[in-house]
Amino acid sequence: MLSPLDYIFGLFSLDLGIDLGTANTLVAVRGKGIVINEPSFVAIDKKSSQPLEVGARAKEMWSKNPRNILIVRPLRDGVISEFEVTESMLDHLIRKAHEQSWVPIPRPRVVIGIPSGVTEVEKRAVYDAAINSGAREAFLIEEPVAAAVGSGLPVQETRGSMMIDIGGGTTEVAVFSLGGVVISRSIRVAGDEMDEDVVQYMRAKHNLLIGEPSAERVKIEVGSAYPLPTERVYPVKGRNLVTGLPATVEVSSVEIREALSGSVNIIIDTVKDALDDTPPELIADLIESGICMSGGGSQLKGLSARLQDELGIRVYVADDPMTCVARGAARVLEDYNNLRRLLVSSSRGSTQH
């Protein structure tokens, strides 16, 4: 039974869908779409332990920060690694979402996307962080489910559908039918692992030390999973490990494809493993409808073509793949009565089946 105060909050509070990602955190407002897309970075003053910057400004300081400022990525592999910092980041983003609304009471209902392979302890940490950040109610939804809803897949129909969500920390693979997950796989190999592959490749092959921000730029500019129509060359700047001096090395897209091949192959093998356990009738549906991809990692050049070649099934990237999870989470609140069974955990921490 709702109290009069809770009823008032229900009338006026915002409904937010949040993709609490390793690389980026996105916030969608019910009825308005994506209102915030910020990197999951927080700059902290070491003396006071207070956050100085959140999001894009904090990421700009990454690997360039002075000694009195600590740059923290509060989420690793899709789960909270720094609870208090995550809480501060969520509080900042929720308040920022309210600045764009006329709603005077800053107590929203939120649905937050989480990796499908997280533990009950990790689920509880996300829920607690949301509540402590000012949410009136918090619900959790598995990221591949939210991505499927956000990309418009018919998850509630008898016809089977499949989603591959590649984020910064995790890759989520799921097959859906009748509003439920039939098969799912979650691995902690995604965008961050690819960046680390580039760092290690440059160190081993070119004796060049580079940071993660530089590796990410290289991956975006010339990284690929499949031969490109025109191979490219890109200058990579760093420190020569032999001389200790600054150096620039030109690398080709062929080299970076080799560097990324380990992570790409693991992702492909995970998709194959999921298909191997999928019932044959659903496989028939997938042959007709194809496999959808979302997340920042899905935008790696040639990845959909490589998967299609390996699997023999059409693979395509969703419209606006970066925002699918947040949009799907907000969509659940828009059509709560029909979609609530897609949630994996309620505001009381119970699991819904």
Short mmCIF file of C-alpha atoms in Angstrom, two decimals:
data_model
loop_
_atom_site.label_atom_id
_atom_site.label_comp_id
_atom_site.label_asym_id
_atom_site.label_seq_id
_atom_site.Cartn_x
_atom_site.Cartn_y
_atom_site.Cartn_z
CA MET A 1 0.00 0.00 0.00
CA LEU A 2 1.49 3.33 -1.09
CA SER A 3 1.71 6.12 1.43
CA PRO A 4 0.29 9.54 0.40
CA LEU A 5 3.87 10.83 0.07
CA ASP A 6 4.88 7.96 -2.22
CA TYR A 7 1.75 8.56 -4.30
CA ILE A 8 2.71 12.21 -4.78
CA PHE A 9 6.25 11.18 -5.75
CA GLY A 10 4.75 8.75 -8.26
CA LEU A 11 2.79 11.54 -9.92
CA PHE A 12 5.67 13.97 -10.28
CA SER A 13 8.98 12.08 -10.28
CA LEU A 14 10.95 11.27 -13.39
CA ASP A 15 11.30 7.75 -14.75
CA LEU A 16 14.90 7.10 -15.80
CA GLY A 17 16.55 4.30 -17.74
CA ILE A 18 20.26 4.10 -16.93
CA ASP A 19 23.00 2.21 -18.74
CA LEU A 20 25.65 2.08 -16.02
CA GLY A 21 28.50 1.14 -18.33
CA THR A 22 32.21 0.58 -17.85
CA ALA A 23 33.07 3.11 -20.56
CA ASN A 24 30.01 5.38 -20.68
CA THR A 25 26.94 5.99 -18.55
CA LEU A 26 23.76 6.97 -20.39
CA VAL A 27 20.50 8.25 -18.95
CA ALA A 28 17.18 8.13 -20.81
CA VAL A 29 14.07 9.91 -19.52
CA ARG A 30 10.73 8.25 -20.16
CA GLY A 31 9.06 10.05 -23.04
CA LYS A 32 12.12 12.20 -23.87
CA GLY A 33 14.85 9.76 -24.89
CA ILE A 34 18.56 10.06 -24.12
CA VAL A 35 19.37 13.18 -22.10
CA ILE A 36 22.84 12.30 -20.76
CA ASN A 37 25.74 10.44 -22.35
CA GLU A 38 28.88 10.82 -20.24
CA PRO A 39 32.07 8.76 -19.89
CA SER A 40 32.14 6.76 -16.63
CA PHE A 41 35.02 8.74 -15.13
CA VAL A 42 35.31 10.73 -11.91
CA ALA A 43 38.14 13.12 -10.94
CA ILE A 44 38.74 13.16 -7.17
CA ASP A 45 40.73 15.54 -4.98
CA LYS A 46 43.13 13.29 -3.04
CA LYS A 47 43.18 15.56 0.04
CA SER A 48 39.44 16.00 0.51
CA SER A 49 38.33 12.80 -1.28
CA GLN A 50 35.62 14.91 -2.94
CA PRO A 51 34.71 14.57 -6.63
CA LEU A 52 35.93 17.51 -8.72
CA GLU A 53 34.66 16.53 -12.17
CA VAL A 54 32.36 13.82 -13.52
CA GLY A 55 32.10 12.50 -17.05
CA ALA A 56 33.73 14.10 -20.09
CA ARG A 57 35.84 16.61 -18.14
CA ALA A 58 37.20 13.84 -15.93
CA LYS A 59 38.03 11.69 -18.96
CA GLU A 60 39.96 14.57 -20.51
CA MET A 61 42.24 14.43 -17.46
CA TRP A 62 42.77 10.66 -17.83
CA SER A 63 46.50 9.85 -17.83
CA LYS A 64 47.23 13.61 -17.72
CA ASN A 65 46.18 14.37 -14.15
CA PRO A 66 48.45 16.14 -11.61
CA ARG A 67 49.47 14.30 -8.44
CA ASN A 68 46.77 15.86 -6.27
CA ILE A 69 43.94 14.59 -8.53
CA LEU A 70 42.97 10.94 -8.86
CA ILE A 71 41.08 9.75 -11.94
CA VAL A 72 38.76 6.86 -11.08
CA ARG A 73 36.79 4.56 -13.32
CA PRO A 74 34.25 3.36 -10.75
CA LEU A 75 33.03 0.45 -12.88
CA ARG A 76 35.18 -2.38 -14.15
CA ASP A 77 33.98 -5.31 -16.25
CA GLY A 78 30.45 -3.96 -16.01
CA VAL A 79 30.25 -4.01 -12.20
CA ILE A 80 30.94 -1.53 -9.41
CA SER A 81 34.54 -1.50 -8.23
CA GLU A 82 34.36 1.81 -6.30
CA PHE A 83 31.03 2.00 -4.52
CA GLU A 84 31.20 5.53 -3.08
CA VAL A 85 32.53 6.98 -6.34
CA THR A 86 29.75 5.26 -8.30
CA GLU A 87 27.23 6.71 -5.87
CA SER A 88 28.65 10.21 -6.40
CA MET A 89 28.58 9.77 -10.18
CA LEU A 90 24.96 8.55 -10.16
CA ASP A 91 23.92 11.38 -7.87
CA HIS A 92 25.52 13.90 -10.26
CA LEU A 93 23.85 12.35 -13.33
CA ILE A 94 20.40 12.09 -11.72
CA ARG A 95 20.58 15.72 -10.64
CA LYS A 96 21.72 16.70 -14.14
CA ALA A 97 18.74 14.86 -15.64
CA HIS A 98 16.43 16.81 -13.33
CA GLU A 99 17.95 20.10 -14.46
CA GLN A 100 16.49 19.36 -17.89
CA SER A 101 12.99 18.80 -16.51
CA TRP A 102 10.32 20.91 -14.82
CA VAL A 103 9.80 18.19 -12.18
CA PRO A 104 10.47 19.75 -8.75
CA ILE A 105 10.89 16.54 -6.70
CA PRO A 106 14.26 14.85 -7.35
CA ARG A 107 13.19 11.29 -6.56
CA PRO A 108 12.94 9.28 -9.78
CA ARG A 109 12.14 5.66 -10.47
CA VAL A 110 15.10 4.10 -12.26
CA VAL A 111 15.77 0.95 -14.25
CA ILE A 112 19.48 0.14 -14.47
CA GLY A 113 21.11 -2.24 -16.93
CA ILE A 114 23.51 -4.82 -15.45
CA PRO A 115 25.57 -7.62 -17.03
CA SER A 116 23.75 -10.96 -17.09
CA GLY A 117 26.60 -12.76 -15.33
CA VAL A 118 26.81 -10.64 -12.16
CA THR A 119 26.47 -12.08 -8.66
CA GLU A 120 23.73 -11.27 -6.14
CA VAL A 121 26.26 -9.16 -4.21
CA GLU A 122 27.06 -7.15 -7.35
CA LYS A 123 23.34 -6.68 -8.07
CA ARG A 124 22.81 -5.41 -4.55
CA ALA A 125 25.69 -2.95 -4.91
CA VAL A 126 24.07 -1.41 -8.01
CA TYR A 127 20.68 -1.23 -6.30
CA ASP A 128 22.13 0.37 -3.14
CA ALA A 129 24.09 2.92 -5.19
CA ALA A 130 20.90 3.95 -7.02
CA ILE A 131 18.85 4.29 -3.82
CA ASN A 132 21.61 6.19 -2.01
CA SER A 133 21.80 8.54 -5.02
CA GLY A 134 18.20 9.63 -4.50
CA ALA A 135 16.10 7.14 -6.47
CA ARG A 136 12.62 6.51 -5.09
CA GLU A 137 12.57 3.01 -6.60
CA ALA A 138 15.30 1.05 -8.35
CA PHE A 139 14.90 -1.92 -10.67
CA LEU A 140 17.55 -3.97 -12.44
CA ILE A 141 17.44 -5.42 -15.94
CA GLU A 142 20.00 -7.54 -17.76
CA GLU A 143 21.84 -5.51 -20.39
CA PRO A 144 21.12 -7.81 -23.36
CA VAL A 145 17.41 -7.74 -22.48
CA ALA A 146 17.38 -3.94 -22.23
CA ALA A 147 19.38 -3.69 -25.48
CA ALA A 148 16.90 -5.97 -27.24
CA VAL A 149 13.93 -3.89 -26.04
CA GLY A 150 15.73 -0.65 -26.97
CA SER A 151 16.55 -1.88 -30.46
CA GLY A 152 12.99 -3.04 -31.11
CA LEU A 153 13.52 -6.81 -31.16
CA PRO A 154 10.28 -8.82 -30.69
CA VAL A 155 11.36 -10.30 -27.36
CA GLN A 156 7.77 -11.04 -26.25
CA GLU A 157 6.79 -12.96 -29.37
CA THR A 158 7.13 -16.70 -29.94
CA ARG A 159 9.57 -15.89 -32.75
CA GLY A 160 13.16 -16.17 -31.52
CA SER A 161 15.55 -13.22 -31.57
CA MET A 162 19.18 -12.76 -30.59
CA MET A 163 21.21 -9.85 -29.24
CA ILE A 164 24.98 -9.39 -28.94
CA ASP A 165 25.76 -6.40 -26.70
CA ILE A 166 29.46 -5.44 -26.66
CA GLY A 167 30.24 -2.74 -24.12
CA GLY A 168 33.38 -1.50 -22.47
CA GLY A 169 33.72 -4.24 -19.86
CA THR A 170 31.51 -7.14 -20.93
CA THR A 171 30.09 -8.85 -23.97
CA GLU A 172 26.53 -10.13 -23.48
CA VAL A 173 24.93 -12.70 -25.77
CA ALA A 174 21.28 -13.72 -25.37
CA VAL A 175 18.54 -15.53 -27.29
CA PHE A 176 14.94 -14.51 -26.50
CA SER A 177 11.50 -16.00 -26.94
CA LEU A 178 8.12 -15.36 -25.26
CA GLY A 179 9.44 -12.53 -23.11
CA GLY A 180 12.22 -14.57 -21.58
CA VAL A 181 15.89 -15.42 -22.04
CA VAL A 182 16.38 -18.91 -23.49
CA ILE A 183 20.18 -18.89 -23.69
CA SER A 184 22.65 -16.29 -22.38
CA ARG A 185 26.39 -15.89 -22.17
CA SER A 186 28.40 -13.14 -20.46
CA ILE A 187 32.15 -12.69 -20.78
CA ARG A 188 34.45 -9.98 -19.48
CA VAL A 189 36.06 -9.41 -22.86
CA ALA A 190 34.97 -6.24 -24.65
CA GLY A 191 36.19 -2.74 -25.52
CA ASP A 192 38.60 -2.34 -22.58
CA GLU A 193 40.24 -5.69 -23.33
CA MET A 194 40.70 -4.61 -26.95
CA ASP A 195 42.38 -1.39 -25.80
CA GLU A 196 44.74 -3.44 -23.63
CA ASP A 197 45.48 -5.68 -26.65
CA VAL A 198 46.63 -2.60 -28.59
CA VAL A 199 48.80 -1.41 -25.65
CA GLN A 200 50.51 -4.82 -25.42
CA TYR A 201 50.96 -5.08 -29.20
CA MET A 202 52.66 -1.68 -29.44
CA ARG A 203 54.94 -2.60 -26.55
CA ALA A 204 55.88 -6.02 -27.97
CA LYS A 205 56.15 -5.20 -31.67
CA HIS A 206 57.32 -1.58 -31.68
CA ASN A 207 58.87 -1.03 -28.22
CA LEU A 208 56.41 1.84 -27.83
CA LEU A 209 54.66 2.56 -24.54
CA ILE A 210 51.22 4.13 -24.95
CA GLY A 211 48.32 4.75 -22.57
CA GLU A 212 44.77 3.42 -22.72
CA PRO A 213 43.35 6.68 -24.18
CA SER A 214 45.80 6.46 -27.11
CA ALA A 215 45.02 2.76 -27.57
CA GLU A 216 41.31 3.55 -27.69
CA ARG A 217 41.89 6.18 -30.40
CA VAL A 218 43.94 3.71 -32.46
CA LYS A 219 41.19 1.08 -32.14
CA ILE A 220 38.51 3.54 -33.26
CA GLU A 221 40.54 4.96 -36.16
CA VAL A 222 42.08 1.84 -37.73
CA GLY A 223 40.89 -1.15 -35.69
CA SER A 224 38.92 -3.82 -37.53
CA ALA A 225 37.81 -7.43 -37.35
CA TYR A 226 37.67 -8.02 -41.11
CA PRO A 227 39.85 -6.86 -44.03
CA LEU A 228 38.97 -3.28 -44.98
CA PRO A 229 38.26 -2.18 -48.58
CA THR A 230 41.25 0.17 -48.23
CA GLU A 231 43.76 -0.55 -45.49
CA ARG A 232 44.92 2.52 -43.55
CA VAL A 233 47.99 3.77 -41.70
CA TYR A 234 47.84 5.70 -38.43
CA PRO A 235 50.60 7.53 -36.47
CA VAL A 236 50.84 6.37 -32.86
CA LYS A 237 52.69 8.58 -30.37
CA GLY A 238 54.26 7.35 -27.16
CA ARG A 239 57.55 6.70 -25.37
CA ASN A 240 60.23 4.48 -26.85
CA LEU A 241 61.06 1.78 -24.29
CA VAL A 242 64.66 1.48 -25.50
CA THR A 243 65.69 5.16 -25.57
CA GLY A 244 63.11 6.50 -23.12
CA LEU A 245 62.41 9.35 -25.55
CA PRO A 246 59.20 10.40 -27.29
CA ALA A 247 58.57 8.56 -30.55
CA THR A 248 55.97 8.23 -33.30
CA VAL A 249 55.34 4.92 -35.05
CA GLU A 250 53.08 4.44 -38.05
CA VAL A 251 50.96 1.31 -37.78
CA SER A 252 48.67 -0.19 -40.38
CA SER A 253 45.10 -1.37 -39.93
CA VAL A 254 46.40 -4.87 -40.74
CA GLU A 255 48.62 -4.75 -37.64
CA ILE A 256 45.85 -3.50 -35.37
CA ARG A 257 43.54 -6.19 -36.71
CA GLU A 258 46.17 -8.72 -35.66
CA ALA A 259 46.41 -7.06 -32.23
CA LEU A 260 42.64 -7.29 -31.72
CA SER A 261 42.28 -10.81 -33.08
CA GLY A 262 42.52 -12.50 -29.67
CA SER A 263 39.58 -10.62 -28.15
CA VAL A 264 37.56 -10.78 -31.37
CA ASN A 265 38.02 -14.55 -31.57
CA ILE A 266 36.86 -14.98 -27.95
CA ILE A 267 33.69 -12.99 -28.71
CA ILE A 268 33.02 -15.06 -31.84
CA ASP A 269 33.56 -18.33 -29.94
CA THR A 270 31.12 -17.16 -27.24
CA VAL A 271 28.44 -16.45 -29.85
CA LYS A 272 29.04 -19.87 -31.42
CA ASP A 273 28.75 -21.51 -28.01
CA ALA A 274 25.41 -19.80 -27.38
CA LEU A 275 24.10 -20.89 -30.80
CA ASP A 276 25.26 -24.43 -30.14
CA ASP A 277 22.91 -24.59 -27.12
CA THR A 278 19.99 -22.85 -28.84
CA PRO A 279 16.96 -25.03 -29.69
CA PRO A 280 16.72 -25.81 -33.44
CA GLU A 281 13.34 -24.10 -33.89
CA LEU A 282 14.80 -20.86 -32.58
CA ILE A 283 17.82 -21.28 -34.86
CA ALA A 284 15.36 -21.42 -37.78
CA ASP A 285 13.87 -18.12 -36.60
CA LEU A 286 17.33 -16.54 -36.34
CA ILE A 287 18.18 -17.59 -39.89
CA GLU A 288 15.14 -15.59 -41.03
CA SER A 289 15.47 -12.56 -38.74
CA GLY A 290 19.24 -12.33 -38.24
CA ILE A 291 21.28 -11.40 -35.17
CA CYS A 292 21.31 -7.85 -33.79
CA MET A 293 24.38 -6.16 -32.28
CA SER A 294 24.53 -3.20 -29.90
CA GLY A 295 27.00 -1.38 -27.66
CA GLY A 296 30.07 0.66 -28.50
CA GLY A 297 32.12 -2.45 -29.33
CA SER A 298 29.67 -3.43 -32.06
CA GLN A 299 30.95 -0.46 -34.07
CA LEU A 300 34.38 -2.04 -34.56
CA LYS A 301 34.90 -1.95 -38.30
CA GLY A 302 34.05 -5.22 -40.04
CA LEU A 303 32.86 -7.02 -36.90
CA SER A 304 29.34 -7.67 -38.18
CA ALA A 305 30.74 -8.90 -41.50
CA ARG A 306 33.21 -11.18 -39.70
CA LEU A 307 30.46 -12.66 -37.52
CA GLN A 308 28.18 -13.14 -40.51
CA ASP A 309 30.96 -14.94 -42.37
CA GLU A 310 31.73 -17.19 -39.36
CA LEU A 311 28.11 -17.97 -38.41
CA GLY A 312 26.35 -18.12 -41.77
CA ILE A 313 23.54 -15.91 -40.39
CA ARG A 314 22.85 -12.26 -41.18
CA VAL A 315 24.36 -10.01 -38.49
CA TYR A 316 23.47 -6.33 -38.31
CA VAL A 317 24.13 -3.38 -36.01
CA ALA A 318 21.14 -1.74 -34.30
CA ASP A 319 20.25 1.88 -34.95
CA ASP A 320 22.18 4.07 -32.51
CA PRO A 321 23.82 1.01 -30.86
CA MET A 322 25.42 3.00 -28.03
CA THR A 323 22.06 3.98 -26.54
CA CYS A 324 20.10 0.71 -26.84
CA VAL A 325 20.45 -0.35 -23.19
CA ALA A 326 19.39 3.03 -21.76
CA ARG A 327 16.50 3.37 -24.20
CA GLY A 328 15.35 -0.16 -23.43
CA ALA A 329 15.51 0.45 -19.68
CA ALA A 330 13.34 3.57 -20.06
CA ARG A 331 10.95 1.67 -22.36
CA VAL A 332 10.29 -0.84 -19.55
CA LEU A 333 8.96 2.00 -17.38
CA GLU A 334 6.86 3.34 -20.25
CA ASP A 335 5.10 -0.02 -20.61
CA TYR A 336 5.67 -1.32 -17.09
CA ASN A 337 2.63 -3.64 -16.88
CA ASN A 338 3.63 -5.58 -20.00
CA LEU A 339 7.42 -5.49 -19.63
CA ARG A 340 7.98 -5.73 -15.86
CA ARG A 341 8.66 -9.47 -16.03
CA LEU A 342 11.81 -8.66 -17.98
CA LEU A 343 13.27 -7.16 -14.80
CA VAL A 344 15.69 -9.38 -12.88
CA SER A 345 15.41 -7.64 -9.53
CA SER A 346 12.87 -5.37 -7.86
CA SER A 347 13.29 -2.44 -5.52
CA ARG A 348 13.04 -4.88 -2.64
CA GLY A 349 15.90 -6.91 -4.04
CA SER A 350 13.74 -9.94 -4.92
CA THR A 351 14.22 -11.83 -8.13
CA GLN A 352 11.30 -11.88 -10.53
CA HIS A 353 10.74 -14.87 -12.79
#
